[in-house]
mmCIF file of C-alpha atoms and ligand atoms in Angstrom:
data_model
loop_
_atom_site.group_PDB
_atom_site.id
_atom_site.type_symbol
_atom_site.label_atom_id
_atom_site.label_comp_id
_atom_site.label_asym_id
_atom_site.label_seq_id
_atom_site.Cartn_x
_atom_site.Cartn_y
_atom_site.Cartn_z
ATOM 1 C CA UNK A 1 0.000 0.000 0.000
ATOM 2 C CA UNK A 2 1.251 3.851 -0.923
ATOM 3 C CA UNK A 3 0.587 5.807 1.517
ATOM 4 C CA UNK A 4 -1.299 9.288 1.237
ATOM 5 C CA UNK A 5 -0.924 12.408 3.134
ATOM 6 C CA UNK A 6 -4.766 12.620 4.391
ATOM 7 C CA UNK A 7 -7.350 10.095 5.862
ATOM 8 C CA UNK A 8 -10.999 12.186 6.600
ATOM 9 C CA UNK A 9 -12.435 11.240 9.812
ATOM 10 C CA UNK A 10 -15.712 12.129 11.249
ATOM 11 C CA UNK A 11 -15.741 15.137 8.841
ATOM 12 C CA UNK A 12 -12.259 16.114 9.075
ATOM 13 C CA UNK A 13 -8.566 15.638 7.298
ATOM 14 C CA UNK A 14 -6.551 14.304 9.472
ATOM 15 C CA UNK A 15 -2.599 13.061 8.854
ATOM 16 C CA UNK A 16 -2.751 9.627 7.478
ATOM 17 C CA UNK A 17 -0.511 8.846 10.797
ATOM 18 C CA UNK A 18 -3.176 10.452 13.089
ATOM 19 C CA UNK A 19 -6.324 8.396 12.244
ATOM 20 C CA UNK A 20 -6.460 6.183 15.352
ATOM 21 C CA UNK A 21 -9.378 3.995 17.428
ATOM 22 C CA UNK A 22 -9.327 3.023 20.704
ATOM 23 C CA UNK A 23 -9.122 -0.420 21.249
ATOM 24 C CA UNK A 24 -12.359 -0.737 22.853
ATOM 25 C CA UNK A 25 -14.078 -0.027 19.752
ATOM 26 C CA UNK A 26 -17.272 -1.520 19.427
ATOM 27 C CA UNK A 27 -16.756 -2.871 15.762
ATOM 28 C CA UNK A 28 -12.891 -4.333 16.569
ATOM 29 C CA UNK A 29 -14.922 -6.427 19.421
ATOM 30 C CA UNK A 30 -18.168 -7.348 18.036
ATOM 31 C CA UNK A 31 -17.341 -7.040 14.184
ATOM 32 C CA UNK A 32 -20.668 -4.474 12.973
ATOM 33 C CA UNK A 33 -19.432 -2.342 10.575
ATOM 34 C CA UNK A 34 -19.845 -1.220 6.902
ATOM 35 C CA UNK A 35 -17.650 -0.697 3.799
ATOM 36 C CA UNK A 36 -16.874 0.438 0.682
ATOM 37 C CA UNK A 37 -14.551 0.432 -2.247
ATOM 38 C CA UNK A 38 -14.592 2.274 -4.791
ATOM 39 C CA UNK A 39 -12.114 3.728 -7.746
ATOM 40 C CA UNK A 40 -10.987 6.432 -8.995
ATOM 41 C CA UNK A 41 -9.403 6.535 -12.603
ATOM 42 C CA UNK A 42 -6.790 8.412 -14.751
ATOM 43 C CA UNK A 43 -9.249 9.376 -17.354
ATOM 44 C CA UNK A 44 -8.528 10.123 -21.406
ATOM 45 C CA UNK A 45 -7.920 13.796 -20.669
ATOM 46 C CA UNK A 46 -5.982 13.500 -18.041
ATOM 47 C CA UNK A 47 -8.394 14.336 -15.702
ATOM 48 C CA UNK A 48 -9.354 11.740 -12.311
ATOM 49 C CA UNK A 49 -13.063 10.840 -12.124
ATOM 50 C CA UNK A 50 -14.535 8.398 -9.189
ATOM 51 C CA UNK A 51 -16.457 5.620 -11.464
ATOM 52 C CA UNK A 52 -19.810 5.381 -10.156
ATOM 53 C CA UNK A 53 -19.363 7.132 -7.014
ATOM 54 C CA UNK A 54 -23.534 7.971 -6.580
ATOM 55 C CA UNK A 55 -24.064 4.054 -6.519
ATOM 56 C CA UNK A 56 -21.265 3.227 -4.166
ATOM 57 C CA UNK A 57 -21.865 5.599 -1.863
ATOM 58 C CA UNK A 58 -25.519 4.487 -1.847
ATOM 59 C CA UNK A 59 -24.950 1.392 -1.299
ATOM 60 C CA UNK A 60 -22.753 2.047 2.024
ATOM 61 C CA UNK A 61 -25.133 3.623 3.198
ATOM 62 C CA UNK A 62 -27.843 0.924 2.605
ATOM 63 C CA UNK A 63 -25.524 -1.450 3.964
ATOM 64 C CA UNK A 64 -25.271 0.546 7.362
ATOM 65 C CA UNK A 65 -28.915 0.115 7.195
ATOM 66 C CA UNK A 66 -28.983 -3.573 7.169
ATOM 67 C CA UNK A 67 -26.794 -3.946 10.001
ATOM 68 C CA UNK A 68 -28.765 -1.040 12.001
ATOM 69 C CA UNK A 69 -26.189 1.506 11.982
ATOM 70 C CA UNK A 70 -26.974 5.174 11.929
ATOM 71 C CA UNK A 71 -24.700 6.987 9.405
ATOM 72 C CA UNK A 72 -24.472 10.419 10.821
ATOM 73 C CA UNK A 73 -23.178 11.641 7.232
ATOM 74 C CA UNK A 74 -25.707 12.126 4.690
ATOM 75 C CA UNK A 75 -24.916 10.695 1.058
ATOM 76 C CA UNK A 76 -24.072 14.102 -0.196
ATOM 77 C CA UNK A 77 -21.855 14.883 2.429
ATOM 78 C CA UNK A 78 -19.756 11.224 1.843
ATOM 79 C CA UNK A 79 -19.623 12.040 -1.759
ATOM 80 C CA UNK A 80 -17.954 14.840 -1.284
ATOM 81 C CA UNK A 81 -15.725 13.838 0.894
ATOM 82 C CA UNK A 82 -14.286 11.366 -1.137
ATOM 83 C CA UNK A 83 -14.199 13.834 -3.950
ATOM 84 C CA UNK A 84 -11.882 16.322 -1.716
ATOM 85 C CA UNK A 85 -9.701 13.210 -0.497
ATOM 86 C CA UNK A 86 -9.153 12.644 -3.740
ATOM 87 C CA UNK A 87 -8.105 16.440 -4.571
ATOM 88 C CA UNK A 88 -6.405 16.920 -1.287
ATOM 89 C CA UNK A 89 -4.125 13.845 -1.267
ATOM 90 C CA UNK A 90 -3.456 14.767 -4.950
ATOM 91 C CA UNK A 91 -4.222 11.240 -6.341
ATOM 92 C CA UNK A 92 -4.462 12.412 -9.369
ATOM 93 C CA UNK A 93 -3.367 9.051 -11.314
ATOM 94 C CA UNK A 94 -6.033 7.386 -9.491
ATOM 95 C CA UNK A 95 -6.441 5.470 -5.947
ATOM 96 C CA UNK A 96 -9.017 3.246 -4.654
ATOM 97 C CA UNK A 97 -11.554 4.760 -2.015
ATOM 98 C CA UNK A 98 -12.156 2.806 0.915
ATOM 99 C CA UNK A 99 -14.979 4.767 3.217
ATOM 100 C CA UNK A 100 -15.910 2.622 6.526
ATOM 101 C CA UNK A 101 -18.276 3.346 8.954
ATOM 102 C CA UNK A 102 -18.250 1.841 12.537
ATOM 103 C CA UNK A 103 -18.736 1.868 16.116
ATOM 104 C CA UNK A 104 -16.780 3.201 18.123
ATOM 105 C CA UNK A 105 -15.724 3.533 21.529
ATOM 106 C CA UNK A 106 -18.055 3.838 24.377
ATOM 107 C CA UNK A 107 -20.175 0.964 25.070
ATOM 108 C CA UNK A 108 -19.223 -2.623 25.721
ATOM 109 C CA UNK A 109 -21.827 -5.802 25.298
ATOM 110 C CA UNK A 110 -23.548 -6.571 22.073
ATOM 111 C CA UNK A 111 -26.160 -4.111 22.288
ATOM 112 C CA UNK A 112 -24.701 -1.277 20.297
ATOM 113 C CA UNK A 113 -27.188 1.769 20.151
ATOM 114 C CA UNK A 114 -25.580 3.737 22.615
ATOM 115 C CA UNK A 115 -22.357 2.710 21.133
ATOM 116 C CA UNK A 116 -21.009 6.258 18.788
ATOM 117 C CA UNK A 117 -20.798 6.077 15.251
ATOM 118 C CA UNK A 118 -17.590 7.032 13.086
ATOM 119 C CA UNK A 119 -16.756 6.954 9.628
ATOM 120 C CA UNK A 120 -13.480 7.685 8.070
ATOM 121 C CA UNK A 121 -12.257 7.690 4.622
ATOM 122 C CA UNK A 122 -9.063 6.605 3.129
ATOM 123 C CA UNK A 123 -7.910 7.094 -0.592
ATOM 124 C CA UNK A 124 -4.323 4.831 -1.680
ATOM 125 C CA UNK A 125 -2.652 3.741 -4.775
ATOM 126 C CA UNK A 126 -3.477 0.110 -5.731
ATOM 127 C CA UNK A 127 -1.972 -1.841 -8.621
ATOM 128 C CA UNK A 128 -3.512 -4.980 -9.986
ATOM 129 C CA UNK A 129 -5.775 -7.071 -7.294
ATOM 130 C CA UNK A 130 -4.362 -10.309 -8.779
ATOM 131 C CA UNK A 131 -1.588 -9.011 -10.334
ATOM 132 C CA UNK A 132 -0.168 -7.968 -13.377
ATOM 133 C CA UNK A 133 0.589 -11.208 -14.611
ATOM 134 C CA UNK A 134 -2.878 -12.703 -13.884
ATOM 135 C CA UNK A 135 -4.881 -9.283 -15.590
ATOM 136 C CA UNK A 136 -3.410 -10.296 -18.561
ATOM 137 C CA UNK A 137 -2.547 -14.429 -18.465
ATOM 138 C CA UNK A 138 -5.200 -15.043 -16.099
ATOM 139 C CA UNK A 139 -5.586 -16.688 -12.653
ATOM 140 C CA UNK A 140 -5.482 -19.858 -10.794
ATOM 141 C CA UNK A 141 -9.213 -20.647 -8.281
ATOM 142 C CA UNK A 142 -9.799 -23.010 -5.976
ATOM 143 C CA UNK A 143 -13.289 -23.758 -5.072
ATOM 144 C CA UNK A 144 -13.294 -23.158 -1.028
ATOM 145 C CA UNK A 145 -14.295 -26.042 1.351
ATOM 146 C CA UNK A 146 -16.786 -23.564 3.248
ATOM 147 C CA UNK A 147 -20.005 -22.413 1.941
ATOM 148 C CA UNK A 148 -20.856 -18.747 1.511
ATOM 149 C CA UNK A 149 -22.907 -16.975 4.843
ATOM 150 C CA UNK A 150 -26.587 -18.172 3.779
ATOM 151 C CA UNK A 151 -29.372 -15.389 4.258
ATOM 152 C CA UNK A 152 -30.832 -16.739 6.736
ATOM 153 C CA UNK A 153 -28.041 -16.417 9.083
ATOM 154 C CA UNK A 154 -26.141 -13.370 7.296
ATOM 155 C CA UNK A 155 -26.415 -10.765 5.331
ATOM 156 C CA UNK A 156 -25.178 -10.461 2.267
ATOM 157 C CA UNK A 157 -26.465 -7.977 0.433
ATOM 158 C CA UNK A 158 -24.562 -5.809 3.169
ATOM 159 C CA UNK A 159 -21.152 -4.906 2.685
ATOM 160 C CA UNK A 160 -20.486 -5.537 6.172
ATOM 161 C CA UNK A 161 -17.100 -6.309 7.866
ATOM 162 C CA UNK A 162 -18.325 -9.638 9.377
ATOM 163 C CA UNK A 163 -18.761 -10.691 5.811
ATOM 164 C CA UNK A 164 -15.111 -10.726 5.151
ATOM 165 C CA UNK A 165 -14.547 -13.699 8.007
ATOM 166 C CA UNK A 166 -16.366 -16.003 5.579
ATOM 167 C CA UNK A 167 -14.071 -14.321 2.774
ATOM 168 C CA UNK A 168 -10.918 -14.350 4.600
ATOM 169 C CA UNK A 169 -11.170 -18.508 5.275
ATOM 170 C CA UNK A 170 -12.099 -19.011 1.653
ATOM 171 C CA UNK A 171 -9.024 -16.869 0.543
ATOM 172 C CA UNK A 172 -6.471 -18.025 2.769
ATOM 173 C CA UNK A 173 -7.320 -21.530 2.111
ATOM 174 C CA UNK A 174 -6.781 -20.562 -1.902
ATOM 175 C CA UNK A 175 -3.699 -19.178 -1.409
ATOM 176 C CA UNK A 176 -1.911 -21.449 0.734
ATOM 177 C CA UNK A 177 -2.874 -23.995 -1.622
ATOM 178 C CA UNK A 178 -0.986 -22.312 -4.275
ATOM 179 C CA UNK A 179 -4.150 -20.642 -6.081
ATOM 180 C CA UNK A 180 -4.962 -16.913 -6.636
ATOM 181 C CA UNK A 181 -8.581 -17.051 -5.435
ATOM 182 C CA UNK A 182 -11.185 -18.683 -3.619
ATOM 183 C CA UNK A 183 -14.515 -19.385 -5.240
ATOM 184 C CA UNK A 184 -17.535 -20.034 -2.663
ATOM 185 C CA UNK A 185 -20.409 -21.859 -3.455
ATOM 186 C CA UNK A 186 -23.972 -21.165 -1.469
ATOM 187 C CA UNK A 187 -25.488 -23.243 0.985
ATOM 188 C CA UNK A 188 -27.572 -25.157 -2.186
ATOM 189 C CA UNK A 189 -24.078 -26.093 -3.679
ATOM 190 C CA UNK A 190 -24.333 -23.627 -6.201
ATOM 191 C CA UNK A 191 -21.686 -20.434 -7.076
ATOM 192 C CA UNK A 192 -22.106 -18.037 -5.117
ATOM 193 C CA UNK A 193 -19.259 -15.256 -5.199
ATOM 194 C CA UNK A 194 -15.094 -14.855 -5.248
ATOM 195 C CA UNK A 195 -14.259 -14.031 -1.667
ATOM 196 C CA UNK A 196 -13.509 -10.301 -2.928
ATOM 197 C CA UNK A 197 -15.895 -10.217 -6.521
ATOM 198 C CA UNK A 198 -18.236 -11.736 -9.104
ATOM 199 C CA UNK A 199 -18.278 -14.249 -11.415
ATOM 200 C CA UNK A 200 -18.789 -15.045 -14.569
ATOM 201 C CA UNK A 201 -18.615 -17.821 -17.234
ATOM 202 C CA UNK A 202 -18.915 -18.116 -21.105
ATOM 203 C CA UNK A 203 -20.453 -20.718 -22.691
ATOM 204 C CA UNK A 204 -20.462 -20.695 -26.898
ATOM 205 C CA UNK A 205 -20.698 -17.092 -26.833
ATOM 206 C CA UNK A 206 -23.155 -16.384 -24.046
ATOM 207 C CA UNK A 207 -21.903 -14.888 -20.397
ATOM 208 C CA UNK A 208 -23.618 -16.056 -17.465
ATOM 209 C CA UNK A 209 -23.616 -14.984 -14.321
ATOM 210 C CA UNK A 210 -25.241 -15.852 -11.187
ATOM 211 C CA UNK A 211 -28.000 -13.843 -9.698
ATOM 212 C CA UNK A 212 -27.454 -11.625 -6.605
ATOM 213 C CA UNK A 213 -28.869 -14.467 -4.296
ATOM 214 C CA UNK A 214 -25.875 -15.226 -2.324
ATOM 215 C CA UNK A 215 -23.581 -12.190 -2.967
ATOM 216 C CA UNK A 216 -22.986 -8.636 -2.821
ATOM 217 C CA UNK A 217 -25.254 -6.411 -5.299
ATOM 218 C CA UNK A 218 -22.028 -6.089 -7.514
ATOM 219 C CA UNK A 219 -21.266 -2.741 -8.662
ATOM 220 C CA UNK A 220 -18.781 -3.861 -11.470
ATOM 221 C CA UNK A 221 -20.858 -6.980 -12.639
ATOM 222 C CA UNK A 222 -23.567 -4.869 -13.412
ATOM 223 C CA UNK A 223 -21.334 -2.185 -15.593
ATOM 224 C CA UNK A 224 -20.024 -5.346 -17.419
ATOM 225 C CA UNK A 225 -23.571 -6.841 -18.352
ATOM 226 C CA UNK A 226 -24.261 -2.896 -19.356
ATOM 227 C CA UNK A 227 -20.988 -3.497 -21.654
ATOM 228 C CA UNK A 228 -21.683 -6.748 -23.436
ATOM 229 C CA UNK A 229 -25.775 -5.919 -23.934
ATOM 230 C CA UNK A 230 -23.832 -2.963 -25.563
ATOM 231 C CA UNK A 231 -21.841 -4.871 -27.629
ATOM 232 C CA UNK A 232 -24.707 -7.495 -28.688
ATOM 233 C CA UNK A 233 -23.786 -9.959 -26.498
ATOM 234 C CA UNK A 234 -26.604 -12.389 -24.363
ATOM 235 C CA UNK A 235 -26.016 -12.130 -20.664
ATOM 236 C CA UNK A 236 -28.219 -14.840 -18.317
ATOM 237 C CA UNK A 237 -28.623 -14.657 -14.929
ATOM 238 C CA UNK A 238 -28.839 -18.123 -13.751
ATOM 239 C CA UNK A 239 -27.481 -20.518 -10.779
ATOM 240 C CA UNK A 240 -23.915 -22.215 -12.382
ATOM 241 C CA UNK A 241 -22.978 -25.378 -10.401
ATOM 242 C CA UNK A 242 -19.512 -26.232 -9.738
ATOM 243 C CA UNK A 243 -19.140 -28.571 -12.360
ATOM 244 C CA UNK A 244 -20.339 -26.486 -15.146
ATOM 245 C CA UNK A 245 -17.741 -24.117 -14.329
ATOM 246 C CA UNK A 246 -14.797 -26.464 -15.383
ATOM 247 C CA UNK A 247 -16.299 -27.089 -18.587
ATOM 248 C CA UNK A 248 -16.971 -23.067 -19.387
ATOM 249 C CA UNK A 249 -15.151 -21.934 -22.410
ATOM 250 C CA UNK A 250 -13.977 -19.116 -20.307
ATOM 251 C CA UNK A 251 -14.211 -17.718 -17.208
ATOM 252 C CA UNK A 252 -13.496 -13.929 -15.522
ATOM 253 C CA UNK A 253 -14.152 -12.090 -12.018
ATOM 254 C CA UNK A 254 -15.570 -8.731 -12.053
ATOM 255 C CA UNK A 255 -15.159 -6.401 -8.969
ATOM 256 C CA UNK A 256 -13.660 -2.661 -8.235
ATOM 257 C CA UNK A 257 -10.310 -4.125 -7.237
ATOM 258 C CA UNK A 258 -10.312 -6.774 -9.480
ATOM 259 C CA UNK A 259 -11.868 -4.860 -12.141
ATOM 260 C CA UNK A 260 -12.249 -7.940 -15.557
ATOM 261 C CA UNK A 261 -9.962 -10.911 -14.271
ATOM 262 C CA UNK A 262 -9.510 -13.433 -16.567
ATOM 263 C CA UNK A 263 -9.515 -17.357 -15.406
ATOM 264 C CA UNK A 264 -7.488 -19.618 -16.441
ATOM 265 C CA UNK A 265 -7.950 -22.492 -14.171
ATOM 266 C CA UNK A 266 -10.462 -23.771 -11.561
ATOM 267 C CA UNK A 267 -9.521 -27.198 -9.180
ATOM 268 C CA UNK A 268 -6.606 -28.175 -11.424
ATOM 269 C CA UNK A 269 -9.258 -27.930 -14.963
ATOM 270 C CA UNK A 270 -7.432 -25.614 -17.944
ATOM 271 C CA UNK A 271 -10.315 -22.833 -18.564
ATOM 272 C CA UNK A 272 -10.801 -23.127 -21.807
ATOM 273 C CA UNK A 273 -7.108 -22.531 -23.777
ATOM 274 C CA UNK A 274 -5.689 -22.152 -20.461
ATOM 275 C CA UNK A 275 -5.162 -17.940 -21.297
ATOM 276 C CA UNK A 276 -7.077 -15.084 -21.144
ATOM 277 C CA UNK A 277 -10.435 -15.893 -23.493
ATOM 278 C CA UNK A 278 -11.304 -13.872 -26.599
ATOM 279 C CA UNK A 279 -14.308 -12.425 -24.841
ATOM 280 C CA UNK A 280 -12.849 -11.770 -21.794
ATOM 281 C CA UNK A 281 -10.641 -9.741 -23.337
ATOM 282 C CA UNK A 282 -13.186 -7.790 -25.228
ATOM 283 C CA UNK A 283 -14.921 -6.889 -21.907
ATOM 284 C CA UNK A 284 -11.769 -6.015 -20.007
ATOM 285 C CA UNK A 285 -10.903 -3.746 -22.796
ATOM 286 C CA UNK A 286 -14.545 -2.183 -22.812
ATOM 287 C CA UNK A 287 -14.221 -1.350 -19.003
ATOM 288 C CA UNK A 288 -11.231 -0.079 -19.245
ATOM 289 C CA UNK A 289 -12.380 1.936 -21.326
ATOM 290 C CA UNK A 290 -15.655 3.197 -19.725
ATOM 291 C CA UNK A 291 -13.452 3.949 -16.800
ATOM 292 C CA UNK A 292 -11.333 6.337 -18.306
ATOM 293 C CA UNK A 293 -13.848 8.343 -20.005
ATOM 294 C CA UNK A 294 -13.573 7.287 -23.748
ATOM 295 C CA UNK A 295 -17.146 5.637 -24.150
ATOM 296 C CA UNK A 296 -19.675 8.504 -24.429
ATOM 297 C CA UNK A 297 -22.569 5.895 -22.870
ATOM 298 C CA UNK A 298 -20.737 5.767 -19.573
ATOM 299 C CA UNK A 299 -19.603 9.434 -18.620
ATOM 300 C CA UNK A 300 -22.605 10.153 -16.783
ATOM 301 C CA UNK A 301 -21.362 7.395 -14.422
ATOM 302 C CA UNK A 302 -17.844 9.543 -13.687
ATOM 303 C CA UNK A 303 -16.934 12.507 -11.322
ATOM 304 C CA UNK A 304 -14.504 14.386 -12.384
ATOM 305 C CA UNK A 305 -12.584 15.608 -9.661
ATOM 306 C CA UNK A 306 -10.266 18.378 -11.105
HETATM 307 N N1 PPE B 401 -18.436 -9.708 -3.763
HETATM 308 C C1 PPE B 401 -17.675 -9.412 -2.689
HETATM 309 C C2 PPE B 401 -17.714 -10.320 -1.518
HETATM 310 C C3 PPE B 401 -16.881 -8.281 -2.710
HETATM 311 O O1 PPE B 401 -16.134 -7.988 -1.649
HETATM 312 C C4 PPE B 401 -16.843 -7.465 -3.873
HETATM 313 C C5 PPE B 401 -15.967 -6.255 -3.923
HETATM 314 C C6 PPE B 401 -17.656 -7.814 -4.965
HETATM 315 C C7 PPE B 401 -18.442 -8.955 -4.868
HETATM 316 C C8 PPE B 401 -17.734 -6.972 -6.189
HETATM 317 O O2 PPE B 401 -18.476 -5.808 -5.930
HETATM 318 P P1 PPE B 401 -18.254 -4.450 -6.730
HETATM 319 O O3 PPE B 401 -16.958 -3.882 -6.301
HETATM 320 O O4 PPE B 401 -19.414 -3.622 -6.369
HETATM 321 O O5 PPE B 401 -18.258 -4.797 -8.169
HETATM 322 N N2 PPE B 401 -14.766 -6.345 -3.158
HETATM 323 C C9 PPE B 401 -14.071 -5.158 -2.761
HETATM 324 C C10 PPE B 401 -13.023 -5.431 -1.713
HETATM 325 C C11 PPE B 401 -11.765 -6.077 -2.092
HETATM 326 C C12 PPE B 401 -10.778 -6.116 -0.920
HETATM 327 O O6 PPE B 401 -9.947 -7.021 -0.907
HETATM 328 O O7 PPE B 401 -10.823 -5.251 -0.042
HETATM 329 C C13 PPE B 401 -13.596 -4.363 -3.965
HETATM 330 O O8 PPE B 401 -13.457 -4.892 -5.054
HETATM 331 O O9 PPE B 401 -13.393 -3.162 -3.791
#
């Protein structure tokens, strides 16, 4: 992670040194809290814009909802915050937004309504998700031995911090068994969700992707069925078991950090070719592209901030 000069903080800038909890927090304890992450991109001109800023910020604030936290910032007011982070930390080749809002210190026990509410915003520099190598070769997934939080005893619609346990298990047992990423299925069997984005297949020329069911309302899988309806592709939303995903012709995550992953393998089956797929590449390019301001369609869905 680069570093930046600023982090805001319960409506202030603050030195990226000085934004400090207490340990007693109620969120470090008790794990109720609320993220986001969001992007901001070197566009065409050579201007930054925040891609889709409105929706992310919404949807922060409907996942403090979920978990019954009381945002004492009001959309408009967290939008332009991260717009003046942005401007004041100078990141003007791009960074990745990462607002939070949690308890804080003051009450102990589960019951957190007298516990305060804080929300800080920090703005850094991030290369690749997945790297480099795997943007462009694609990456290795493991299907993960646990199950994805049901709705019925999570949920995950909410970008909520307690979320990322179930994420964090899946991820760590990818990784230490030599893959990039972990793939989680729901409690039915079916895919759910990457611990950190969405997925999609291709099979002879149609994408599908699973609907929200069992994951995050994805930000970035919804641009990229935008992009291919654009470009005359079909898109279905429909379950995919685990199976059907070895046989796919190709296979890609979508997310704001991961932006259009390729695949390349999934439990020791060669995706397709075993490279980045044809279409893949089409839709990686297309986002890129959208991002940076060079697709007419899409600049409604950037702020420029400079
Ligand atoms: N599912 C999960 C569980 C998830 O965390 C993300 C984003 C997505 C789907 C894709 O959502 P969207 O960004 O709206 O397209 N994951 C974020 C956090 C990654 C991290 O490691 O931190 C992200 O991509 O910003």
């Amino acid at each position: 992670m680069i570093e930046a000069k600023y982090i805001w903080m319960d409506g202030q800038f603050v030195d990226w040194d000085a934004a400090k909890i207490h340990v007693l927090s109620h969120t470090l304890h008790y794990g109720n809290g609320v993220i986001e992450g969001t992007k901001a991109y070197k566009t065409q001109d050579g201007r930054c814009a925040i891609f889709k800023l409105k929706e992310h910020t919404k949807r922060l604030l409907n996942s403090a909802k979920m978990t019954l936290i009381n945002s004492p910032f009001t959309q408009e007011e967290l939008e332009l915050a991260q717009i003046e982070l942005i401007q004041k930390n100078k990141l003007i080749n791009g960074a990745y937004i990462r607002p939070i809002i949690f308890l804080g210190y003051g009450a102990m026990g589960l019951y957190h309504k007298e516990a305060p509410t804080q929300v800080a915003i920090a703005a850094w520099e991030w290369g690749a998700y997945l790297g480099d190598e795997g943007m462009k070769k694609g990456v290795r997934v493991k299907i993960a031995s646990m199950t994805r939080t049901p709705n019925t005893s999570g949920m995950g619609k909410a970008k909520a911090v307690a979320n990322y346990l179930n994420s964090q298990m899946a991820k760590f047992e990818a990784v230490e068994a030599g893959y990039d990423e972990a793939l989680l299925r729901d409690d039915q069997g079916y895919i759910a969700e990457a611990s950190g984005a969405c997925f999609f297949i291709v099979r002879d020329g149609v994408l599908i992707t699973p609907p929200n069911d069992t994951s995050l309302e994805s930000i970035t899988q919804a641009t990229v069925i935008d992009i291919a309806k654009d470009l005359g592709y079909e898109v279905v939303r429909r379950r995919i078991t685990r199976e059907e995903t070895y046989i796919a012709d190709e296979a890609f995550f979508t997310g704001t950090a991961v932006e259009v992953t390729p695949i390349r393998e999934i439990d020791s089956r060669t995706i397709g070719d075993g490279q980045r797929g044809e279409i893949t590449k089409v839709l990686q390019d297309a986002y890129f592209d959208v991002v940076a301001g060079k697709n007419e369609k899409y600049l409604k869905d950037l702020t420029y901030i400079n």
